[in-house]
Each structure stands twice: as C-alpha cells, then as structure tokens.
PDB file of C-alpha atoms and ligand atoms in Angstrom:
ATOM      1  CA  UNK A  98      -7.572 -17.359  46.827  1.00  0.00           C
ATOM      2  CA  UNK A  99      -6.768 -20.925  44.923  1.00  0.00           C
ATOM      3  CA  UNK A 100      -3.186 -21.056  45.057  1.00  0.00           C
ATOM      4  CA  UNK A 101      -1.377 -23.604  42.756  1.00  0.00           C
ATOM      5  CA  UNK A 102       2.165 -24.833  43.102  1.00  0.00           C
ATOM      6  CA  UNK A 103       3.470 -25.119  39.646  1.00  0.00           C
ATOM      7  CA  UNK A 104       6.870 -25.702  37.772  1.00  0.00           C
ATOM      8  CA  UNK A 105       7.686 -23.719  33.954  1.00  0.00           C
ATOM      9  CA  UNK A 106       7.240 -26.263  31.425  1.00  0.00           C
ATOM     10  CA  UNK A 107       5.506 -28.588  33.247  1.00  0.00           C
ATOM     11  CA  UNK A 108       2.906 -29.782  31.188  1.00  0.00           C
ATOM     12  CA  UNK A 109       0.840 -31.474  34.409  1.00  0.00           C
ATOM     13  CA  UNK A 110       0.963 -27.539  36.414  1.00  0.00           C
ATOM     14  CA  UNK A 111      -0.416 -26.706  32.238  1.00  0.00           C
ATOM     15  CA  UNK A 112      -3.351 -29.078  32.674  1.00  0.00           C
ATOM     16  CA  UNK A 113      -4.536 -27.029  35.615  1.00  0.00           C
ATOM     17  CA  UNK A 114      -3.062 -23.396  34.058  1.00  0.00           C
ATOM     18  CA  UNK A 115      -5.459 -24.000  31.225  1.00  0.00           C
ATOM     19  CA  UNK A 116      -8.611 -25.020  32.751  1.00  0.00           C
ATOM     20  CA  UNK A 117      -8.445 -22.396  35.587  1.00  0.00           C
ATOM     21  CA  UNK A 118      -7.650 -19.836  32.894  1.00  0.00           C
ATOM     22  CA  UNK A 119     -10.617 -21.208  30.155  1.00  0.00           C
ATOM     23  CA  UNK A 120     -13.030 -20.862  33.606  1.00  0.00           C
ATOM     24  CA  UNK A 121     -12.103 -17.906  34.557  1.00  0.00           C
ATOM     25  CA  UNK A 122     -11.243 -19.284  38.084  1.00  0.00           C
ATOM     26  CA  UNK A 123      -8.915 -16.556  40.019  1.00  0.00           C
ATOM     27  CA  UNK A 124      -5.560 -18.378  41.265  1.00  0.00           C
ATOM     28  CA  UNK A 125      -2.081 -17.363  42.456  1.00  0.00           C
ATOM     29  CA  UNK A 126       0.808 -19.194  41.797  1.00  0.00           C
ATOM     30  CA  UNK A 127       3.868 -20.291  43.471  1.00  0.00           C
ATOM     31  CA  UNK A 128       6.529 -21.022  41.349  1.00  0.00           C
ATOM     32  CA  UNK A 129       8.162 -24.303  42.477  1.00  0.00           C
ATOM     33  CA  UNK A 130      11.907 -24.816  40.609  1.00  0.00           C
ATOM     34  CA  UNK A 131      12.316 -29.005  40.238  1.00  0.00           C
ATOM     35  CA  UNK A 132      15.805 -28.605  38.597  1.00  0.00           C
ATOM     36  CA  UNK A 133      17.045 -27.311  41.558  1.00  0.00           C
ATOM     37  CA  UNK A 134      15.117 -29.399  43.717  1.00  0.00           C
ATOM     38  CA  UNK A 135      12.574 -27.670  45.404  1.00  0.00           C
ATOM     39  CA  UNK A 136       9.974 -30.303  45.375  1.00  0.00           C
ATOM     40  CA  UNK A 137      12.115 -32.553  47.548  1.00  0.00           C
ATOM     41  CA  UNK A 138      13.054 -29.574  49.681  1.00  0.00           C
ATOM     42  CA  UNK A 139      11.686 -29.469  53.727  1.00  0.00           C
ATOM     43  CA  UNK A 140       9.150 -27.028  53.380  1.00  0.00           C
ATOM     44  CA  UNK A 141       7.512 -27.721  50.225  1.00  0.00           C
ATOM     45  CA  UNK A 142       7.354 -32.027  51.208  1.00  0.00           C
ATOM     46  CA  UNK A 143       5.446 -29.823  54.105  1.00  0.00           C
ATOM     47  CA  UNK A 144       3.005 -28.632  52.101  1.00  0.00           C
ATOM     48  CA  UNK A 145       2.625 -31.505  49.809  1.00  0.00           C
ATOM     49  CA  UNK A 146       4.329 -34.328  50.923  1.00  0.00           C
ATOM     50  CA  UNK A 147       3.911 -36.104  47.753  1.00  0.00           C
ATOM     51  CA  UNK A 148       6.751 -33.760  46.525  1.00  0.00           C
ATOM     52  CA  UNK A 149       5.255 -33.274  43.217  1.00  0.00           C
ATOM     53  CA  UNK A 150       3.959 -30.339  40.995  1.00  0.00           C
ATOM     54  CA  UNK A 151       1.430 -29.364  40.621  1.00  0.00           C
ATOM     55  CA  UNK A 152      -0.602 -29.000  43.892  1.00  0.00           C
ATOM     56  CA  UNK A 153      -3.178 -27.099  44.581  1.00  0.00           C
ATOM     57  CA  UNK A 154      -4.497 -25.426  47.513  1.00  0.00           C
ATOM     58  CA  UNK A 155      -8.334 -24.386  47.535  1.00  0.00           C
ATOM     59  CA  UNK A 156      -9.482 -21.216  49.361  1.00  0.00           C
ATOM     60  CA  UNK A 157     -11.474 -23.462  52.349  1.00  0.00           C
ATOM     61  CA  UNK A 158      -7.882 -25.823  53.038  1.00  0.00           C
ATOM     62  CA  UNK A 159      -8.596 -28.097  50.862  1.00  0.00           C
ATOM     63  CA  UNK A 160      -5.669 -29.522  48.801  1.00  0.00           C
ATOM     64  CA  UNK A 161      -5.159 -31.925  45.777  1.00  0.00           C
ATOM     65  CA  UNK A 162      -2.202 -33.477  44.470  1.00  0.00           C
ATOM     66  CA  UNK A 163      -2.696 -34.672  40.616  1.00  0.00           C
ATOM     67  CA  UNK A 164      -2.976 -32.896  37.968  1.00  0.00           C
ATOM     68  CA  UNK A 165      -6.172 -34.823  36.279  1.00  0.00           C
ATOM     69  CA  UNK A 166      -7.922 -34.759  39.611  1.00  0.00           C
ATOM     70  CA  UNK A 167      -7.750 -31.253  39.785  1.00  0.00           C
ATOM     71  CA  UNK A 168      -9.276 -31.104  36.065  1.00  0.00           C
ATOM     72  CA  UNK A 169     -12.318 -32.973  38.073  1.00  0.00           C
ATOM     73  CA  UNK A 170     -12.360 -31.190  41.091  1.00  0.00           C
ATOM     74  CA  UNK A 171     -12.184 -27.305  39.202  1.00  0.00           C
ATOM     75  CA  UNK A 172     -13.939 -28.796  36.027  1.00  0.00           C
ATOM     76  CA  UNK A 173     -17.107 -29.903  38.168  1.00  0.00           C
ATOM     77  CA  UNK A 174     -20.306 -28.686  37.038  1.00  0.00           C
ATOM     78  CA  UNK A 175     -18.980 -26.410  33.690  1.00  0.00           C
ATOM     79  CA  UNK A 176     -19.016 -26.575  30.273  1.00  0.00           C
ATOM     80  CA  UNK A 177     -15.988 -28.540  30.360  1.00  0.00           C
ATOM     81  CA  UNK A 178     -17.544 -31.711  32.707  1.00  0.00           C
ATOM     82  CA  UNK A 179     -19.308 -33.971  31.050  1.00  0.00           C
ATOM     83  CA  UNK A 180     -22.666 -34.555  32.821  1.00  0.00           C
ATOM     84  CA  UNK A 181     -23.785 -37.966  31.709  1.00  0.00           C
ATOM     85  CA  UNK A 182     -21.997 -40.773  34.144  1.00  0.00           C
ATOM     86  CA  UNK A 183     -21.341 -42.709  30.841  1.00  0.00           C
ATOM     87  CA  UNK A 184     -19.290 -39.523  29.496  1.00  0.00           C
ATOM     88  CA  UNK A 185     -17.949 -38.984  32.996  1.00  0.00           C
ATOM     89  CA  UNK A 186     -16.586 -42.598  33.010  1.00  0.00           C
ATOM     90  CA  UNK A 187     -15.068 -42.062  29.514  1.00  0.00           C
ATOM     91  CA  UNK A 188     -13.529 -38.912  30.245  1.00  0.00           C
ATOM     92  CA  UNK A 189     -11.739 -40.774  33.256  1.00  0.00           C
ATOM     93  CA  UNK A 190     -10.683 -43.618  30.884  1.00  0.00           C
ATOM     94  CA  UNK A 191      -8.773 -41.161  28.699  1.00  0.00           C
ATOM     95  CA  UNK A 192      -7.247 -39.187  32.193  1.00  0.00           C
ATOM     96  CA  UNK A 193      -6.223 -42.656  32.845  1.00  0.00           C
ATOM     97  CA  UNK A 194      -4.809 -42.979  29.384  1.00  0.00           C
ATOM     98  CA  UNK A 195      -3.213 -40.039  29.894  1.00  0.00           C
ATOM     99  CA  UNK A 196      -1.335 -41.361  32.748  1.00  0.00           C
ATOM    100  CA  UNK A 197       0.200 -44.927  31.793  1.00  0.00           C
ATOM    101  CA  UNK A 198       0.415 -44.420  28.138  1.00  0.00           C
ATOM    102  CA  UNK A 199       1.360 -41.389  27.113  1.00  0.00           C
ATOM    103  CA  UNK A 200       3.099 -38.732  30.172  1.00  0.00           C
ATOM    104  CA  UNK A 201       5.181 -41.341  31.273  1.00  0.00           C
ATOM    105  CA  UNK A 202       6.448 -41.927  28.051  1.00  0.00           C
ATOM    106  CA  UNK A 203       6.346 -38.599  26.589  1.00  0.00           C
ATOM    107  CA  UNK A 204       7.534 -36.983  29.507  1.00  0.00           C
ATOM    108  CA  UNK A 205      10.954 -37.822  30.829  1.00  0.00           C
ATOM    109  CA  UNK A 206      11.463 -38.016  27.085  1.00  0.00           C
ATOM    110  CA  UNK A 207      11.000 -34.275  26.655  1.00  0.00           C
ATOM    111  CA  UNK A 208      12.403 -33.550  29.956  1.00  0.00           C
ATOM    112  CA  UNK A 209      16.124 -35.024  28.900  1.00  0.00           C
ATOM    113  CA  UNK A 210      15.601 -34.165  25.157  1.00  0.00           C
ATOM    114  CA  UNK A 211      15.098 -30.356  25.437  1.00  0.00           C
ATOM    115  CA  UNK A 212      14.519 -29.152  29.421  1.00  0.00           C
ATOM    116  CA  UNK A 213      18.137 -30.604  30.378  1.00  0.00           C
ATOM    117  CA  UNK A 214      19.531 -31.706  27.304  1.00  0.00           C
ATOM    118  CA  UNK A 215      22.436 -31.881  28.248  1.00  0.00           C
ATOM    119  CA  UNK A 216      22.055 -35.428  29.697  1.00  0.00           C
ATOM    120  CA  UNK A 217      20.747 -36.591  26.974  1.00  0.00           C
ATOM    121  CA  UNK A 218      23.710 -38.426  25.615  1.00  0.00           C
ATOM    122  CA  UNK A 219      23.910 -40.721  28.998  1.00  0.00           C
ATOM    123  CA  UNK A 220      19.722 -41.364  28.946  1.00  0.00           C
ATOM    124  CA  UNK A 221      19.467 -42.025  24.770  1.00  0.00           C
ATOM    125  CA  UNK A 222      18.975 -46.047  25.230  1.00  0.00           C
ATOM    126  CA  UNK A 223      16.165 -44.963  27.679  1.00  0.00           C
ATOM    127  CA  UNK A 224      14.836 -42.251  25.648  1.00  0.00           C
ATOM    128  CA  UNK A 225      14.548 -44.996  23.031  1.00  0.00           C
ATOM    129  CA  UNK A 226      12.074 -47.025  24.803  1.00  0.00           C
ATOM    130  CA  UNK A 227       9.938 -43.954  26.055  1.00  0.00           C
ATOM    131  CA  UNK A 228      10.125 -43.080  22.237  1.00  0.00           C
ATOM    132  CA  UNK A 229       8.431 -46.461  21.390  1.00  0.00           C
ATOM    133  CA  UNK A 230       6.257 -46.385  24.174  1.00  0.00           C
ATOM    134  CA  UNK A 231       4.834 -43.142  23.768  1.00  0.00           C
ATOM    135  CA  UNK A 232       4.707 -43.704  20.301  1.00  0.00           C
ATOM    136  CA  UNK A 233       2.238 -46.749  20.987  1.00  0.00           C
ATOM    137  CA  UNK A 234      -0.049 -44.514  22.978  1.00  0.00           C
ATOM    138  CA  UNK A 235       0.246 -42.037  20.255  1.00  0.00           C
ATOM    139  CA  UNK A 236      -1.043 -44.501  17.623  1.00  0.00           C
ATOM    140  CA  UNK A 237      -4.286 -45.131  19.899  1.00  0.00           C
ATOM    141  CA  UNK A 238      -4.794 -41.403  20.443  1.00  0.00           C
ATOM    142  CA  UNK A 239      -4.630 -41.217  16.204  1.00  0.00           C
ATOM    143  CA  UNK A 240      -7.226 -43.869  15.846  1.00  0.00           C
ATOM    144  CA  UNK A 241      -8.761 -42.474  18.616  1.00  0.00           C
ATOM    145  CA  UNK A 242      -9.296 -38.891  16.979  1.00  0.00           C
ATOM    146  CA  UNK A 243      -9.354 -40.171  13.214  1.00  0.00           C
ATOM    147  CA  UNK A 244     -12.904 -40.957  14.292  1.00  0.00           C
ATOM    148  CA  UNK A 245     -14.309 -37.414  16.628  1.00  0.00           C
ATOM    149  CA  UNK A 246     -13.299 -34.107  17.048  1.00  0.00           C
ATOM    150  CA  UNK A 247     -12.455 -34.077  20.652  1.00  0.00           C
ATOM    151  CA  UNK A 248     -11.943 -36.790  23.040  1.00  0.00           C
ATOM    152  CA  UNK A 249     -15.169 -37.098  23.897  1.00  0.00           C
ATOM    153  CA  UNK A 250     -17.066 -37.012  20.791  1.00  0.00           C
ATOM    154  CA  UNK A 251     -18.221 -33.487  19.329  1.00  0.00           C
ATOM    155  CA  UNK A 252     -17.435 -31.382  22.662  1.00  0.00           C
ATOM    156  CA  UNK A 253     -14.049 -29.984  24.352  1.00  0.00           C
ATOM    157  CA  UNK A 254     -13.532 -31.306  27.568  1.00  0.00           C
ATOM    158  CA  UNK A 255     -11.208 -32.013  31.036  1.00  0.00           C
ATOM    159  CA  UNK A 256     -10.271 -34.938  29.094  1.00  0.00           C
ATOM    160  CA  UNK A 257      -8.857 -32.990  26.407  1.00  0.00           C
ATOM    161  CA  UNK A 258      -6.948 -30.545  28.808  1.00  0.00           C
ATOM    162  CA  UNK A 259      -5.775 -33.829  30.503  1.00  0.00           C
ATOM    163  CA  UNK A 260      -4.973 -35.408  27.043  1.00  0.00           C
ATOM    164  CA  UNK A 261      -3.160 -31.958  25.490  1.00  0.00           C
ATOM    165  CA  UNK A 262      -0.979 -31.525  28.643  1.00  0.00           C
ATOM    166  CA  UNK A 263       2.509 -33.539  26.743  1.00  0.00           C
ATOM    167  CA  UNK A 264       0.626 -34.584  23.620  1.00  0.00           C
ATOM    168  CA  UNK A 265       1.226 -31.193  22.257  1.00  0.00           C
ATOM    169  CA  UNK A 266       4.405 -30.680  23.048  1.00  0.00           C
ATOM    170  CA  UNK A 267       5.936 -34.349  22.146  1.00  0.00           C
ATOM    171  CA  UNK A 268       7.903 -33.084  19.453  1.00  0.00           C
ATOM    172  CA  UNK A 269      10.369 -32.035  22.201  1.00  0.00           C
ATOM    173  CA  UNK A 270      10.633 -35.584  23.288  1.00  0.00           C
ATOM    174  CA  UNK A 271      11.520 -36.392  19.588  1.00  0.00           C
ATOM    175  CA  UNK A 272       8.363 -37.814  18.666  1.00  0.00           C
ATOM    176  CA  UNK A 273       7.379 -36.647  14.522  1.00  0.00           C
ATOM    177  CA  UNK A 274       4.520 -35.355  15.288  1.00  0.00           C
ATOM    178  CA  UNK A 275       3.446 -34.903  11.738  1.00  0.00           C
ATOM    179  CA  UNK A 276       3.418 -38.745  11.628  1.00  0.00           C
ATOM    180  CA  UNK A 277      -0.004 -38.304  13.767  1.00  0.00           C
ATOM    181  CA  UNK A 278      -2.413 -36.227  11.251  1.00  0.00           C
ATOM    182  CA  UNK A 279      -5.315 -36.308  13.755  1.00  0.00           C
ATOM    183  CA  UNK A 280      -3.309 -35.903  16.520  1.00  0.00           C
ATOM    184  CA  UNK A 281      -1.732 -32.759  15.186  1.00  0.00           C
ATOM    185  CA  UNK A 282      -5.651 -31.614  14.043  1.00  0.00           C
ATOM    186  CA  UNK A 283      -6.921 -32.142  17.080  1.00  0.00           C
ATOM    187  CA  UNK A 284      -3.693 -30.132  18.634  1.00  0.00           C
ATOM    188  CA  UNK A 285      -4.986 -26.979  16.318  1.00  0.00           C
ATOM    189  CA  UNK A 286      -8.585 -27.666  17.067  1.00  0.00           C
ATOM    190  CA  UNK A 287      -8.227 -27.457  21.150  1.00  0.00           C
ATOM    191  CA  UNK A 288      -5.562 -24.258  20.454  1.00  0.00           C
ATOM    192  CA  UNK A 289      -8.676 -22.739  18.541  1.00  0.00           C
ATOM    193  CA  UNK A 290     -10.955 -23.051  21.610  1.00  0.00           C
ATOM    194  CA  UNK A 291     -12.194 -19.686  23.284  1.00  0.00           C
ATOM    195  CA  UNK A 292      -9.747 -18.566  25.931  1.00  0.00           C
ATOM    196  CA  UNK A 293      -6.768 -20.931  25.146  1.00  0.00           C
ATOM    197  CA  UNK A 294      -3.600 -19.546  26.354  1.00  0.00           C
ATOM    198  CA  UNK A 295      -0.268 -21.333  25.485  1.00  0.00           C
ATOM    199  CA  UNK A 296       2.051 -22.827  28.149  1.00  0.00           C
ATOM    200  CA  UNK A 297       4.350 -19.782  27.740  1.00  0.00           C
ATOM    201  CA  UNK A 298       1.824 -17.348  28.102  1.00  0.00           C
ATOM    202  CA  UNK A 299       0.311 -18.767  31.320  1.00  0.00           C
ATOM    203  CA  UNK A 300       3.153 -18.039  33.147  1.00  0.00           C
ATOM    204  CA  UNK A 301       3.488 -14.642  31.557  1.00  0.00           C
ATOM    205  CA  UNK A 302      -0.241 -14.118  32.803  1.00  0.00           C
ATOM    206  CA  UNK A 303       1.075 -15.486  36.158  1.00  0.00           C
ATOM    207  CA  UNK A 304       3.835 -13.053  36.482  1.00  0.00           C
ATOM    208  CA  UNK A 305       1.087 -10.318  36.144  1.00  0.00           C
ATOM    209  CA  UNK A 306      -1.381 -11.431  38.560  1.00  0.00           C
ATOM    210  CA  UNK A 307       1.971 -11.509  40.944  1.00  0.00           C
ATOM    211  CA  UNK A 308       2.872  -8.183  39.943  1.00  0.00           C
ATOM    212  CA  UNK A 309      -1.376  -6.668  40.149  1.00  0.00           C
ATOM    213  CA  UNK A 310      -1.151  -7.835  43.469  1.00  0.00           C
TER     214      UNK A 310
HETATM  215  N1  GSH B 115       0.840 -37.860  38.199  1.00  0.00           N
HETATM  216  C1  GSH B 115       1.262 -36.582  38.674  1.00  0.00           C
HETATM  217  C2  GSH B 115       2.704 -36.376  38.236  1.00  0.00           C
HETATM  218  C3  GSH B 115       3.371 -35.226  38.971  1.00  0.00           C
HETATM  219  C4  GSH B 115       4.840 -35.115  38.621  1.00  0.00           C
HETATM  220  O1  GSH B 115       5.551 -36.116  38.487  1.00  0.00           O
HETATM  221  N2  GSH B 115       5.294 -33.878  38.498  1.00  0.00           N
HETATM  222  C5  GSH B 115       6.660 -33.626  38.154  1.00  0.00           C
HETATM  223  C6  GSH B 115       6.738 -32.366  37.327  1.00  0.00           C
HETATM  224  S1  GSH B 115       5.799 -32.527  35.845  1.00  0.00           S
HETATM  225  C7  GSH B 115       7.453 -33.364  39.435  1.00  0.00           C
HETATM  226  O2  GSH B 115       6.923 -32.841  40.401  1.00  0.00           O
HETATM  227  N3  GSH B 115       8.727 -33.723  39.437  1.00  0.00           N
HETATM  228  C8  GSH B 115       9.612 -33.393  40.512  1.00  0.00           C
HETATM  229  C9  GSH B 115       9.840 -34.469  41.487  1.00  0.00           C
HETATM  230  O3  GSH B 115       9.299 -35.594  41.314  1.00  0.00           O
HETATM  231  O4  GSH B 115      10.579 -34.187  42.449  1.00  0.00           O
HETATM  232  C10 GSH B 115       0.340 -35.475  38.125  1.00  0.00           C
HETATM  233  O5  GSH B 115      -0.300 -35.704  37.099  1.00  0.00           O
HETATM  234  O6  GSH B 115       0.217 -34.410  38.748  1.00  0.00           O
END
C-alpha cells in the first residue's frame, strides 16, 4: 500500500492527506514527530534523506519527496489534473507560487505563532517580515481569486490543494484573514467540495485505518 510519512499540522503532509482522501486512493501513514526531531533522526534521513515531511512511498518503490509533486504524481489523469498543457503549465505556476510566496512566509510564521508559541517572543522581528511577506503573496492570491472561482478558472484542482495547504490556516501565523474577502471565499468554496476532510480529521481518519488494520 502507498505509505506517506506525515507530521500533525503540517499543512504540506495536508496537501497530500486531501488529495489521496478526495481520490479515494488507499494509504497508510507513518506519523513522523518534527518537534522532537524525527526527521533529522538516522533512520528516517534513511528513508528520505531529504529529512523532510511529507514523503511518500508508492506500492512499486517508488518514492517522492515534495508535497506539490506528489499532488502531480497522485493527481495524474483525475478530475483534479488539468488536461490541457496550457492548464497544466498554469497549475504549476501557482504550485510554484505556492512555494516562494506564500509557505515560506506563512509557514514558520504559524509554526512559532501557535505550534510552539512559546518562542515566539525571541522570533517576533522575524515573524514580522514573514508577516509582510506572506501578506504580499496574499494580496496576489486576492486579485488572483477576485477574478475565478478556483485557481484555475471555473474547476477545483491540484493547484488548489497545493494553494489551500497554509492559505487556510494563516490566521495562525497572524495574518487577518478577513482582510482577504476572496481569499476567505475561495477558503469556503474548496471546504464545500465533495469529500473535503479538514486537517484534524485526516489524522483522525488516519488513526482508524491504523487501528482497521
Ligand atoms: N517544500 C517541501 C517542504 C517540506 C518541509 O519543509 N516540511 C517540514 C514540515 S511542514 C519539515 O519536514 N520540517 C522538519 C525538518 O526540516 O526537519 C514540501 O512542500 O514538501
């Protein structure tokens, strides 16, 4: 079976939580705990020796280690792929969005603002300039969706799962939110879509494929 190696809260192990659960793609998953360094650990830089969540391990020995190219790999040929090249290019454009504008900004933010808060005192002059960072790539995303439903146009896509991996949960990095209308539209529009499960309840759904053997 797909096996993915995933941390709680993570919203890259989400990206790939969400899709395989939207596609109804059977997975186990191996809970990997980054606060107390397990990623760095022996056996895990092993297995992935990019020592980074999520990774995935496909059932023929394949493996892949980021979270948007996993969107591609398990997206491929569904509903959720784009099958024009011109969409497929756009769809990358927004992964790649994704990547330098908005989780590395939005991110560590979150991570020191509400996963170990308690650092947050020493990182504030840092967490300021993710705050204004982010908070440019948030802007582009509102223009961005001021003008189409989904990423893409009309039609839910890897690019939204890619996109909706920290966007919804910025407000934990301190970002308002409510300051981005179409942003925080588009948030309740992709929550709406058939078979969305929350980043909570994937791991509660993980727990019971664990526990159904
Ligand atoms: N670009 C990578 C980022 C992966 C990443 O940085 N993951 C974090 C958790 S969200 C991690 O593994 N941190 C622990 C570490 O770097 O040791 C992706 O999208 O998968």
């Amino acid at each position: 079976m797909t096996k993915l190696y995933a941390t709680v809260g993570s919203g890259n192990c989400f990206k790939a939580q969400l899709l395989m659960h939207q596609l109804d793609i059977p997975y186990q998953t191996q809970a990997i705990d980054v606060l107390s360094g397990e990623t760095r650990a022996p056996d895990y830089l092993s297995i992935n020796p990019l020592g980074t969540v999520p990774f995935l391990q496909l059932e023929n020995g394949q493996s892949i280690g980021e979270s948007n190219a996993m969107l591609w790999a398990l997206g491929a040929g569904s509903p959720l792929m784009p099958s024009d090249p011109y969409d497929q290019a756009k769809a990358i454009e927004w992964m790649i969005f994704e990547q330098t504008k908005l989780e590395p900004h939005i991110s560590p933010a979150r991570f020191f603002t509400t996963i170990i808060s308690e650092r947050r005192d020493e990182m504030l002059e840092q967490i300021q300039d993710w705050l204004a960072q982010g908070t440019e790539g948030l802007n582009t995303l509102e223009a961005h969706l001021s003008e189409s439903d989904f990423v893409l146009g009309n039609t839910y896509s890897i690019a939204d799962i890619a996109v909706f991996g920290y966007t919804h949960v910025a407000d934990e990095g301190g970002f308002e939110l409510n300051a981005f209308p179409a942003v925080s539209q588009w948030i309740e529009r992709v929550q709406q879509i058939p078979k969305f499960i929350s980043m909570q309840d994937v791991w509660a759904d993980a727990q019971a494929m664990r526990t159904a053997g």
